[in-house]
Short mmCIF file of C-alpha atoms in Angstrom, two decimals:
data_model
loop_
_atom_site.label_atom_id
_atom_site.label_comp_id
_atom_site.label_asym_id
_atom_site.label_seq_id
_atom_site.Cartn_x
_atom_site.Cartn_y
_atom_site.Cartn_z
CA UNK A 762 -18.28 107.64 163.97
CA UNK A 763 -16.31 110.39 162.30
CA UNK A 764 -13.91 109.70 159.44
CA UNK A 765 -10.78 111.38 158.10
CA UNK A 766 -8.64 111.06 154.98
CA UNK A 767 -4.92 110.71 154.30
CA UNK A 768 -3.58 113.53 152.10
CA UNK A 769 -1.96 111.03 149.73
CA UNK A 770 -4.94 108.64 149.79
CA UNK A 771 -7.99 110.87 149.19
CA UNK A 772 -10.26 107.99 148.16
CA UNK A 773 -9.97 106.27 151.57
CA UNK A 774 -11.94 107.33 154.64
CA UNK A 775 -10.67 105.93 157.91
CA UNK A 776 -12.53 105.98 161.23
CA UNK A 777 -10.95 108.43 163.70
CA UNK A 778 -10.80 105.54 166.19
CA UNK A 779 -9.05 102.34 165.16
CA UNK A 780 -8.87 99.03 167.00
CA UNK A 781 -5.36 98.04 168.02
CA UNK A 782 -4.98 94.28 168.25
CA UNK A 783 -2.05 94.18 170.67
CA UNK A 784 -3.99 94.00 173.95
CA UNK A 785 -6.77 91.54 173.20
CA UNK A 786 -8.58 89.74 176.06
CA UNK A 787 -6.80 86.59 177.16
CA UNK A 788 -7.69 83.44 179.05
CA UNK A 789 -6.39 83.39 182.63
CA UNK A 790 -5.25 79.78 182.49
CA UNK A 791 -2.75 80.10 179.61
CA UNK A 792 -2.77 83.75 178.42
CA UNK A 793 -4.00 82.71 174.97
CA UNK A 794 -6.40 85.07 173.19
CA UNK A 795 -10.02 84.63 174.27
CA UNK A 796 -11.66 84.13 170.88
CA UNK A 797 -15.27 84.74 171.91
CA UNK A 798 -14.49 87.95 173.79
CA UNK A 799 -12.32 89.19 170.93
CA UNK A 800 -15.09 88.41 168.48
CA UNK A 801 -17.46 90.52 170.59
CA UNK A 802 -14.98 93.41 170.60
CA UNK A 803 -14.56 93.28 166.82
CA UNK A 804 -18.33 92.99 166.33
CA UNK A 805 -18.99 96.03 168.52
CA UNK A 806 -16.24 97.95 166.75
CA UNK A 807 -17.83 97.30 163.38
CA UNK A 808 -21.27 98.16 164.76
CA UNK A 809 -19.96 101.53 165.95
CA UNK A 810 -18.30 102.35 162.64
CA UNK A 811 -14.66 101.43 163.24
CA UNK A 812 -13.09 100.34 159.96
CA UNK A 813 -9.33 100.40 160.72
CA UNK A 814 -7.79 97.39 162.48
CA UNK A 815 -4.10 97.29 163.37
CA UNK A 816 -2.13 94.12 164.07
CA UNK A 817 1.52 93.04 163.82
CA UNK A 818 3.77 89.99 163.54
CA UNK A 819 4.73 89.79 167.26
CA UNK A 820 1.37 90.70 168.85
CA UNK A 821 0.23 87.97 171.21
CA UNK A 822 3.13 85.81 170.01
CA UNK A 823 1.86 85.88 166.44
CA UNK A 824 -1.69 84.81 167.28
CA UNK A 825 -3.23 88.28 166.94
CA UNK A 826 -3.05 88.00 163.15
CA UNK A 827 -4.43 84.46 163.22
CA UNK A 828 -7.40 85.23 165.47
CA UNK A 829 -8.31 88.43 163.68
CA UNK A 830 -8.10 86.74 160.28
CA UNK A 831 -10.46 84.02 161.47
CA UNK A 832 -12.95 86.57 162.83
CA UNK A 833 -12.90 88.63 159.64
CA UNK A 834 -13.60 85.53 157.57
CA UNK A 835 -16.38 84.43 159.93
CA UNK A 836 -18.03 87.86 159.74
CA UNK A 837 -17.51 88.17 155.97
CA UNK A 838 -16.37 91.79 156.24
CA UNK A 839 -13.01 91.78 154.46
CA UNK A 840 -14.14 94.27 151.81
CA UNK A 841 -15.64 96.59 154.44
CA UNK A 842 -12.54 97.15 156.59
CA UNK A 843 -8.91 98.22 156.39
CA UNK A 844 -6.27 95.90 157.84
CA UNK A 845 -2.91 97.28 158.92
CA UNK A 846 0.01 94.92 159.49
CA UNK A 847 3.76 95.35 159.85
CA UNK A 848 7.10 93.94 158.77
CA UNK A 849 9.25 93.15 161.85
CA UNK A 850 12.61 94.57 160.79
CA UNK A 851 14.40 93.00 163.79
CA UNK A 852 13.41 89.53 162.54
CA UNK A 853 14.51 90.12 158.95
CA UNK A 854 18.00 89.25 157.70
CA UNK A 855 17.32 89.08 153.96
CA UNK A 856 14.80 90.10 151.33
CA UNK A 857 13.77 86.45 151.08
CA UNK A 858 13.01 86.33 154.83
CA UNK A 859 10.88 89.46 154.51
CA UNK A 860 8.98 87.92 151.62
CA UNK A 861 8.41 84.75 153.64
CA UNK A 862 7.11 86.73 156.63
CA UNK A 863 4.71 88.67 154.41
CA UNK A 864 3.43 85.43 152.86
CA UNK A 865 2.85 84.00 156.34
CA UNK A 866 0.99 87.15 157.37
CA UNK A 867 -1.37 86.80 154.42
CA UNK A 868 -1.98 83.19 155.43
CA UNK A 869 -2.58 84.08 159.07
CA UNK A 870 -5.01 86.84 158.10
CA UNK A 871 -6.70 84.62 155.49
CA UNK A 872 -6.52 87.40 152.92
CA UNK A 873 -4.74 88.00 149.62
CA UNK A 874 -3.87 91.63 150.33
CA UNK A 875 -3.09 94.00 153.21
CA UNK A 876 -4.50 97.52 153.07
CA UNK A 877 -1.88 99.35 155.12
CA UNK A 878 1.57 97.79 155.48
CA UNK A 879 4.18 99.33 157.75
CA UNK A 880 7.88 98.94 158.33
CA UNK A 881 7.61 98.22 162.05
CA UNK A 882 9.25 100.35 164.77
CA UNK A 883 11.76 102.15 162.58
CA UNK A 884 14.82 103.59 164.28
CA UNK A 885 18.12 104.75 162.82
CA UNK A 886 19.58 101.23 162.85
CA UNK A 887 16.40 99.63 161.51
CA UNK A 888 16.20 102.16 158.67
CA UNK A 889 19.80 101.46 157.68
CA UNK A 890 18.96 97.76 157.70
CA UNK A 891 15.94 98.35 155.45
CA UNK A 892 18.17 100.09 152.92
CA UNK A 893 21.00 97.58 153.18
CA UNK A 894 18.66 94.65 152.50
CA UNK A 895 16.86 96.57 149.73
CA UNK A 896 13.49 95.93 151.38
CA UNK A 897 11.85 98.96 149.77
CA UNK A 898 12.08 97.35 146.33
CA UNK A 899 10.32 94.28 147.74
CA UNK A 900 7.51 96.42 149.14
CA UNK A 901 7.18 98.23 145.81
CA UNK A 902 6.97 94.85 144.08
CA UNK A 903 4.25 93.63 146.47
CA UNK A 904 2.33 96.86 146.03
CA UNK A 905 2.55 96.65 142.23
CA UNK A 906 1.19 93.10 142.51
CA UNK A 907 -1.81 94.36 144.50
CA UNK A 908 -0.82 92.53 147.67
CA UNK A 909 -0.21 95.80 149.52
CA UNK A 910 -2.50 98.78 148.99
CA UNK A 911 -0.66 101.48 150.97
CA UNK A 912 2.86 101.78 152.41
CA UNK A 913 3.99 103.43 155.62
CA UNK A 914 6.06 102.98 158.76
CA UNK A 915 5.81 103.14 162.54
CA UNK A 916 8.50 105.02 164.38
CA UNK A 917 10.50 105.10 167.64
CA UNK A 918 13.55 107.36 167.59
CA UNK A 919 14.56 111.04 167.45
CA UNK A 920 13.13 113.76 165.16
CA UNK A 921 16.26 113.94 163.00
CA UNK A 922 15.91 110.22 162.21
CA UNK A 923 12.20 110.69 161.48
CA UNK A 924 12.95 113.49 159.02
CA UNK A 925 15.65 111.40 157.34
CA UNK A 926 13.22 108.50 156.83
CA UNK A 927 10.50 110.78 155.47
CA UNK A 928 12.95 112.41 153.06
CA UNK A 929 14.42 109.10 151.88
CA UNK A 930 11.13 107.21 151.60
CA UNK A 931 8.95 109.12 149.10
CA UNK A 932 6.69 106.09 148.63
CA UNK A 933 5.47 106.38 152.23
CA UNK A 934 1.81 107.41 152.32
CA UNK A 935 1.37 107.44 156.10
CA UNK A 936 3.31 107.12 159.35
CA UNK A 937 2.50 105.91 162.84
CA UNK A 938 3.83 107.60 165.99
CA UNK A 939 3.25 107.51 169.73
CA UNK A 940 1.25 110.59 170.72
CA UNK A 941 -0.82 111.47 173.77
CA UNK A 942 -1.12 114.41 176.11
CA UNK A 943 1.72 113.14 178.31
CA UNK A 944 4.03 112.22 175.44
CA UNK A 945 3.55 115.15 173.09
CA UNK A 946 7.28 115.81 173.21
CA UNK A 947 8.48 112.22 173.55
CA UNK A 948 10.49 111.20 170.47
CA UNK A 949 9.52 114.60 169.06
CA UNK A 950 5.98 113.39 168.32
CA UNK A 951 4.38 116.80 167.78
CA UNK A 952 7.25 117.96 165.59
CA UNK A 953 7.22 114.70 163.63
CA UNK A 954 3.50 114.94 162.91
CA UNK A 955 3.98 118.47 161.60
CA UNK A 956 6.96 117.47 159.46
CA UNK A 957 4.97 114.60 157.93
CA UNK A 958 1.97 116.86 157.27
CA UNK A 959 4.15 119.36 155.41
CA UNK A 960 4.95 116.50 153.02
CA UNK A 961 1.32 115.34 152.72
CA UNK A 962 1.85 112.28 154.89
CA UNK A 963 -1.01 111.50 157.28
CA UNK A 964 -0.41 110.20 160.79
CA UNK A 965 -1.86 107.23 162.63
CA UNK A 966 -1.45 107.58 166.41
CA UNK A 967 -0.53 104.71 168.72
CA UNK A 968 -0.79 104.84 172.50
CA UNK A 969 -3.33 107.72 172.58
CA UNK A 970 -4.28 106.57 176.09
CA UNK A 971 -0.76 105.47 177.01
CA UNK A 972 -1.47 101.81 177.50
CA UNK A 973 -4.73 102.55 179.34
CA UNK A 974 -3.17 104.86 181.94
CA UNK A 975 -5.09 107.89 180.66
CA UNK A 976 -8.37 105.95 180.62
CA UNK A 977 -8.09 104.97 184.29
CA UNK A 978 -5.92 107.71 185.80
CA UNK A 979 -5.13 108.30 189.48
CA UNK A 980 -7.44 110.36 191.69
CA UNK A 981 -5.21 113.42 191.29
CA UNK A 982 -5.99 113.56 187.57
CA UNK A 983 -9.70 112.97 188.11
CA UNK A 984 -9.70 115.89 190.55
CA UNK A 985 -8.07 118.13 187.92
CA UNK A 986 -10.61 117.16 185.26
CA UNK A 987 -13.48 117.75 187.71
CA UNK A 988 -12.86 121.50 187.36
CA UNK A 989 -14.05 121.45 183.75
CA UNK A 990 -17.45 122.98 183.08
CA UNK A 991 -18.39 119.95 180.97
CA UNK A 992 -17.92 116.52 182.60
CA UNK A 993 -15.96 114.00 180.53
CA UNK A 994 -14.68 110.50 181.12
CA UNK A 995 -10.86 110.35 181.36
CA UNK A 996 -10.61 108.40 178.09
CA UNK A 997 -12.52 111.15 176.32
CA UNK A 998 -10.03 113.76 177.50
CA UNK A 999 -7.20 111.64 176.11
CA UNK A 1000 -8.75 110.78 172.77
CA UNK A 1001 -10.17 114.25 172.17
CA UNK A 1002 -6.76 115.81 172.84
CA UNK A 1003 -5.11 113.57 170.22
CA UNK A 1004 -7.83 114.10 167.61
CA UNK A 1005 -7.75 117.85 168.24
CA UNK A 1006 -4.71 117.76 165.94
CA UNK A 1007 -6.00 118.09 162.38
CA UNK A 1008 -3.01 116.18 161.01
CA UNK A 1009 -3.99 113.02 162.91
CA UNK A 1010 -6.07 110.69 160.75
CA UNK A 1011 -6.78 107.91 163.25
CA UNK A 1012 -6.07 107.11 166.91
CA UNK A 1013 -5.48 103.42 167.68
CA UNK A 1014 -6.80 102.11 170.96
CA UNK A 1015 -5.98 98.61 172.20
CA UNK A 1016 -9.45 97.96 173.55
CA UNK A 1017 -9.73 94.68 175.45
CA UNK A 1018 -13.34 94.82 176.68
CA UNK A 1019 -16.72 95.55 175.14
CA UNK A 1020 -17.18 98.39 177.62
CA UNK A 1021 -14.00 100.09 176.39
CA UNK A 1022 -15.23 99.94 172.79
CA UNK A 1023 -18.56 101.53 173.69
CA UNK A 1024 -16.93 104.19 175.88
CA UNK A 1025 -14.20 105.13 173.41
CA UNK A 1026 -16.56 105.26 170.43
CA UNK A 1027 -18.79 107.64 172.40
CA UNK A 1028 -15.72 109.68 173.34
CA UNK A 1029 -14.78 110.36 169.71
CA UNK A 1030 -18.30 110.91 168.39
CA UNK A 1031 -17.71 114.67 168.20
CA UNK A 1032 -13.91 114.68 168.01
CA UNK A 1033 -13.45 117.24 165.27
CA UNK A 1034 -10.05 118.94 164.88
CA UNK A 1035 -9.48 122.28 166.59
CA UNK A 1036 -12.71 121.96 168.56
CA UNK A 1037 -11.50 122.00 172.20
CA UNK A 1038 -11.82 125.41 173.89
CA UNK A 1039 -8.64 126.96 175.29
CA UNK A 1040 -9.88 126.53 178.88
CA UNK A 1041 -10.13 122.77 178.34
CA UNK A 1042 -6.66 122.61 176.83
CA UNK A 1043 -5.37 124.45 179.91
CA UNK A 1044 -6.91 121.77 182.12
CA UNK A 1045 -5.08 119.12 180.11
CA UNK A 1046 -1.84 121.06 180.63
CA UNK A 1047 -2.39 120.84 184.38
CA UNK A 1048 -2.87 117.08 184.06
CA UNK A 1049 0.38 116.82 182.10
CA UNK A 1050 2.32 118.61 184.82
CA UNK A 1051 0.78 116.37 187.49
CA UNK A 1052 1.85 113.23 185.63
CA UNK A 1053 5.35 114.48 184.84
CA UNK A 1054 6.02 115.11 188.51
CA UNK A 1055 5.09 111.55 189.47
CA UNK A 1056 5.78 109.03 186.70
CA UNK A 1057 8.83 106.95 187.55
CA UNK A 1058 9.32 105.21 184.21
CA UNK A 1059 7.79 105.87 180.78
CA UNK A 1060 6.65 102.28 180.19
CA UNK A 1061 3.40 101.78 178.24
CA UNK A 1062 3.18 97.99 178.90
CA UNK A 1063 3.53 97.20 175.19
CA UNK A 1064 5.43 94.03 176.23
CA UNK A 1065 7.92 94.20 173.34
CA UNK A 1066 10.57 93.45 175.99
CA UNK A 1067 8.97 90.14 176.88
CA UNK A 1068 9.61 87.33 177.48
CA UNK A 1069 12.58 88.00 179.73
CA UNK A 1070 15.13 85.12 179.74
CA UNK A 1071 15.09 85.26 183.55
CA UNK A 1072 11.28 85.54 183.72
CA UNK A 1073 11.26 89.08 185.13
CA UNK A 1074 7.80 90.57 184.55
CA UNK A 1075 9.13 93.94 183.43
CA UNK A 1076 5.83 95.64 182.42
CA UNK A 1077 4.00 94.59 185.59
CA UNK A 1078 6.83 95.78 187.84
CA UNK A 1079 7.00 99.16 186.13
CA UNK A 1080 3.21 99.50 186.16
CA UNK A 1081 3.06 98.88 189.92
CA UNK A 1082 5.99 101.23 190.55
CA UNK A 1083 4.23 104.00 188.64
CA UNK A 1084 0.91 103.26 190.35
CA UNK A 1085 2.43 103.54 193.81
CA UNK A 1086 4.26 106.75 192.92
CA UNK A 1087 1.11 108.34 191.51
CA UNK A 1088 -1.01 107.39 194.51
CA UNK A 1089 1.53 108.90 196.91
CA UNK A 1090 2.49 105.56 198.45
CA UNK A 1091 6.20 106.27 197.98
CA UNK A 1092 6.26 109.79 199.39
CA UNK A 1093 7.87 108.61 202.62
CA UNK A 1094 10.26 106.14 201.02
CA UNK A 1095 9.98 102.43 200.13
CA UNK A 1096 6.57 100.87 200.71
CA UNK A 1097 4.91 97.48 200.83
CA UNK A 1098 3.02 96.42 197.69
CA UNK A 1099 0.78 93.37 197.71
CA UNK A 1100 0.92 93.34 193.91
CA UNK A 1101 4.72 93.36 193.81
CA UNK A 1102 4.87 90.74 196.55
CA UNK A 1103 2.77 88.46 194.34
CA UNK A 1104 5.02 89.19 191.34
CA UNK A 1105 7.96 88.08 193.48
CA UNK A 1106 6.13 85.04 194.84
CA UNK A 1107 5.33 83.93 191.29
CA UNK A 1108 9.03 84.10 190.39
CA UNK A 1109 9.01 87.28 188.31
CA UNK A 1110 10.60 89.88 190.62
CA UNK A 1111 13.12 92.58 189.72
CA UNK A 1112 15.84 90.88 191.77
CA UNK A 1113 16.08 88.18 189.07
CA UNK A 1114 17.45 90.65 186.52
CA UNK A 1115 21.04 89.79 185.52
CA UNK A 1116 21.54 93.01 183.53
CA UNK A 1117 21.85 91.21 180.19
CA UNK A 1118 20.05 94.20 178.63
CA UNK A 1119 18.57 92.10 175.81
CA UNK A 1120 15.24 93.77 176.51
CA UNK A 1121 16.60 97.28 176.04
CA UNK A 1122 17.19 96.97 172.31
CA UNK A 1123 13.53 95.93 171.93
CA UNK A 1124 12.03 98.78 173.98
CA UNK A 1125 10.29 101.40 171.79
CA UNK A 1126 10.62 103.93 174.62
CA UNK A 1127 14.42 103.44 174.81
CA UNK A 1128 14.14 102.77 178.56
CA UNK A 1129 17.30 101.65 180.34
CA UNK A 1130 15.31 98.73 181.68
CA UNK A 1131 17.98 97.07 183.83
CA UNK A 1132 18.78 100.36 185.57
CA UNK A 1133 15.11 101.12 186.15
CA UNK A 1134 14.47 97.63 187.53
CA UNK A 1135 17.24 98.23 190.06
CA UNK A 1136 15.52 101.47 191.10
CA UNK A 1137 12.11 99.81 191.25
CA UNK A 1138 13.46 97.03 193.46
CA UNK A 1139 14.54 99.62 196.02
CA UNK A 1140 11.06 101.19 196.03
CA UNK A 1141 9.34 98.06 197.33
CA UNK A 1142 9.48 96.75 200.90
CA UNK A 1143 9.16 93.03 201.47
#
């Protein structure tokens, strides 16, 4: 495993691959986290040198923090790893509520401090809320007390908002942005990383494989990559492209199987910055163009929009819509999908949407979900 440092935190070395705890393996009968499988994933991660683990208040309905805290205690590795957690701004209406949430997070994680603490999913409105509620003074207080080691934020908005937050939050030591070879320009990711670097703020990357899409891409992408002189697994192309950027400290991957951990750790074993030849970068550019011509909706299946009050399975519908578009199934118009038929049969189809748009304020990608569901519905034949 390779390690990198944050400009403002030179005494900390973080693995270039971090384990995101948002997509842990679940039990089929009730969708609860599968403890034994998760324990295996964490064990393999540690064995392969991963030392950065990222969770959050809403992940798996709050149980991600609980399960991970239990595993860390069972393994006795608290002093050997870095835990990242986040303050859910949308759930906070006072400084006291934020303090209570943080206290609960410590209890869930069974720890007395959090290494990297982020203001979660900052946007223009969330940043204004942070300032209005004077949450920064609370974070400073918790840091002074040793309960937080390093402060940062994750981000979903436009570059001008990103720059405003960076300029108004001098205590920030790191940031977290969505960045992958498809989304280099989404939310100004490349520009944001550069702006942060100019101010000595290191970047953690989320969605380096775009919710797994870049790890298991369609045949068209595999065909493009087959022209490279050196064979690589699709996940390696994705992770290497992200870590090619010298300003990226760590790429978070939501690995949900032991095989993914082994594969991704191998993929980053030589992921040094500025190490990909130009001819390989050109191949990635071809892959980007292929995707951009076919993706119907920029959903990463993060599930922040769920649960839907009408039980619409938004991520699964969008995933199937994209899959069919990328396999050419929709080239001649609407098509039959066995997967979508099952979604409908289970009572989660797009036709149940009542356009309440509650989900849209929660979507990090700013997708007009109700409008896209209406489009998706037309793409599927019964």
